Coordinates of C-alpha atoms in Angstrom, one line a residue:
X18 CA 101.5 124.6 62.9
X19 CA 103.3 124.3 59.6
X20 CA 103.8 120.5 60.3
X21 CA 100.1 120.0 60.9
X22 CA 99.2 121.9 57.7
X23 CA 101.7 119.7 55.7
X24 CA 100.1 116.5 57.1
X25 CA 96.6 117.7 56.3
X26 CA 97.7 118.6 52.7
X27 CA 99.4 115.3 52.3
X28 CA 96.3 113.4 53.4
X29 CA 94.2 115.5 51.1
X30 CA 96.5 114.8 48.1
X31 CA 96.4 111.1 48.8
X32 CA 92.6 111.1 49.0
X33 CA 92.3 113.0 45.7
X34 CA 94.9 111.0 43.8
X35 CA 93.2 107.8 42.6
X36 CA 96.5 106.5 41.3
X37 CA 97.8 106.4 44.9
X38 CA 94.5 105.0 46.2
X39 CA 94.8 102.0 43.8
X40 CA 98.5 101.6 44.0
X41 CA 99.7 98.0 44.8
X42 CA 103.4 97.6 45.6
X43 CA 105.1 94.7 43.9
X44 CA 108.7 95.5 44.9
X45 CA 109.9 98.1 47.4
X46 CA 112.8 100.2 46.2
X47 CA 114.9 98.9 49.1
X48 CA 114.5 95.3 47.9
X49 CA 115.8 96.0 44.4
X50 CA 119.6 95.9 44.0
X51 CA 121.6 98.3 41.9
X52 CA 118.8 100.9 41.3
X53 CA 120.1 103.7 39.2
X54 CA 120.4 106.9 41.2
X55 CA 117.7 109.5 40.7
X56 CA 117.3 113.0 41.8
X57 CA 114.3 113.2 44.2
X58 CA 113.1 116.4 42.3
X59 CA 113.3 114.6 38.9
X60 CA 110.0 113.5 37.3
X61 CA 109.7 110.0 35.8
X62 CA 109.4 109.6 32.1
X63 CA 105.9 108.6 30.9
X64 CA 104.8 106.4 28.0
X65 CA 101.1 106.2 27.2
X66 CA 99.3 103.4 25.4
X67 CA 95.9 102.9 23.9
X68 CA 95.5 99.4 25.4
X69 CA 96.6 97.4 28.4
X70 CA 98.1 94.7 26.1
X71 CA 100.4 97.3 24.6
X72 CA 101.4 98.6 28.1
X73 CA 102.2 95.0 29.3
X74 CA 104.1 94.3 26.1
X75 CA 106.2 97.4 26.6
X76 CA 107.0 96.4 30.2
X77 CA 108.2 92.9 29.0
X78 CA 110.6 94.6 26.6
X79 CA 111.8 97.1 29.2
X80 CA 112.7 94.3 31.6
X81 CA 115.5 93.4 29.2
X82 CA 116.8 96.9 29.7
X83 CA 116.9 96.5 33.5
X84 CA 113.5 97.9 34.5
X85 CA 111.8 96.4 37.5
X86 CA 108.1 97.0 38.5
X87 CA 107.7 98.9 41.8
X88 CA 103.9 98.5 41.6
X89 CA 100.8 99.2 39.6
X90 CA 97.3 100.8 39.7
X91 CA 94.3 99.4 38.0
X92 CA 90.9 101.1 38.1
X93 CA 87.9 102.4 36.2
X94 CA 87.1 106.1 36.2
X95 CA 84.6 108.2 34.4
X96 CA 86.8 109.9 31.8
X97 CA 90.5 109.9 31.3
X98 CA 92.5 111.0 34.3
X99 CA 95.4 113.3 34.0
X100 CA 98.8 112.0 33.0
X101 CA 100.2 114.6 35.4
X102 CA 98.7 112.7 38.4
X103 CA 100.3 109.5 37.2
X104 CA 103.7 111.3 36.9
X105 CA 103.3 112.9 40.4
X106 CA 102.5 109.4 41.8
X107 CA 105.6 108.0 40.1
X108 CA 107.7 110.8 41.5
X109 CA 106.4 110.2 45.0
X110 CA 107.2 106.5 45.0
X111 CA 110.6 107.0 43.3
X112 CA 109.8 105.6 39.8
X113 CA 112.0 106.2 36.8
X114 CA 109.3 105.4 34.3
X115 CA 105.5 105.3 34.2
X116 CA 103.6 103.2 31.7
X117 CA 100.0 104.3 31.4
X118 CA 97.1 102.8 29.4
X119 CA 93.7 104.4 29.4
X120 CA 91.2 102.5 27.3
X121 CA 87.5 103.0 26.8
X122 CA 85.5 100.8 29.1
X123 CA 83.5 99.5 26.1
X124 CA 86.5 98.6 24.0
X125 CA 86.5 94.9 25.0
X126 CA 90.3 94.9 25.3
X127 CA 90.4 93.4 28.8
X128 CA 88.3 90.5 27.6
X129 CA 91.0 89.7 25.0
X130 CA 94.3 89.9 26.9
X131 CA 96.8 88.2 24.7
X132 CA 98.0 84.7 25.7
X133 CA 101.5 86.0 25.1
X134 CA 101.0 88.5 28.0
X135 CA 99.5 85.8 30.1
X136 CA 102.6 83.6 29.7
X137 CA 104.8 86.6 30.6
X138 CA 102.9 87.3 33.8
X139 CA 102.0 83.8 35.0
X140 CA 101.4 83.9 38.7
X141 CA 101.9 87.6 38.8
X142 CA 99.4 89.5 40.9
X143 CA 98.9 92.2 38.2
X144 CA 97.7 89.7 35.7
X145 CA 95.4 88.1 38.1
X146 CA 94.0 91.5 39.0
X147 CA 93.6 92.4 35.3
X148 CA 91.7 89.1 34.6
X149 CA 89.6 89.7 37.8
X150 CA 88.8 93.3 36.7
X151 CA 87.7 92.1 33.2
X152 CA 85.4 89.5 34.7
X153 CA 83.8 92.0 37.1
X154 CA 83.0 94.6 34.4
X155 CA 79.4 94.0 33.4
X156 CA 78.1 97.4 32.2
X157 CA 80.1 99.7 30.1
X158 CA 79.3 103.4 29.6
X159 CA 80.7 105.5 26.9
X160 CA 82.7 107.9 29.2
X161 CA 84.2 105.2 31.5
X162 CA 87.9 104.4 31.0
X163 CA 90.0 101.6 32.4
X164 CA 93.3 102.9 33.6
X165 CA 96.3 100.5 34.0
X166 CA 99.5 102.1 35.2
X167 CA 102.9 100.5 35.8
X168 CA 105.5 102.2 37.9
X169 CA 109.1 101.1 37.1
X170 CA 112.6 101.7 38.3
X171 CA 115.8 101.1 36.3
X172 CA 118.6 98.9 37.6
X173 CA 122.1 99.6 36.6
X174 CA 123.2 96.8 34.2
X175 CA 126.8 96.5 33.1

């Protein structure tokens, strides 16, 4: 009985967590060598940004410190979603760090992704998804926010 209740709660959490619903895996933890050990009860660190460009720029800098992207979530939502849900999602997938940008839908940032970021993510699915999202967005309402979230793990570098 307890098992069935746990499964139902798990499904309910997944349905209600839009970060998980939009999560796209880039690398599985098992495919990344030398991942720093992490206590399963430990929550990932979170960094928040006002724009997707700043979020991507931070990731490019963190790559030099040994961070690797597990995956990402990109979506529009009416209002800003909780940082706590992003942290919970990061914990569930084993991330060490979560980079979160929530920008107003009418900011125009997605239409002006910097060419520097484009070069850093050439051929990367996340960049293609970001460009696709910006082209699809036709109407902007004041309360709509675009969320871009990167989930990272840290490799041990000597």
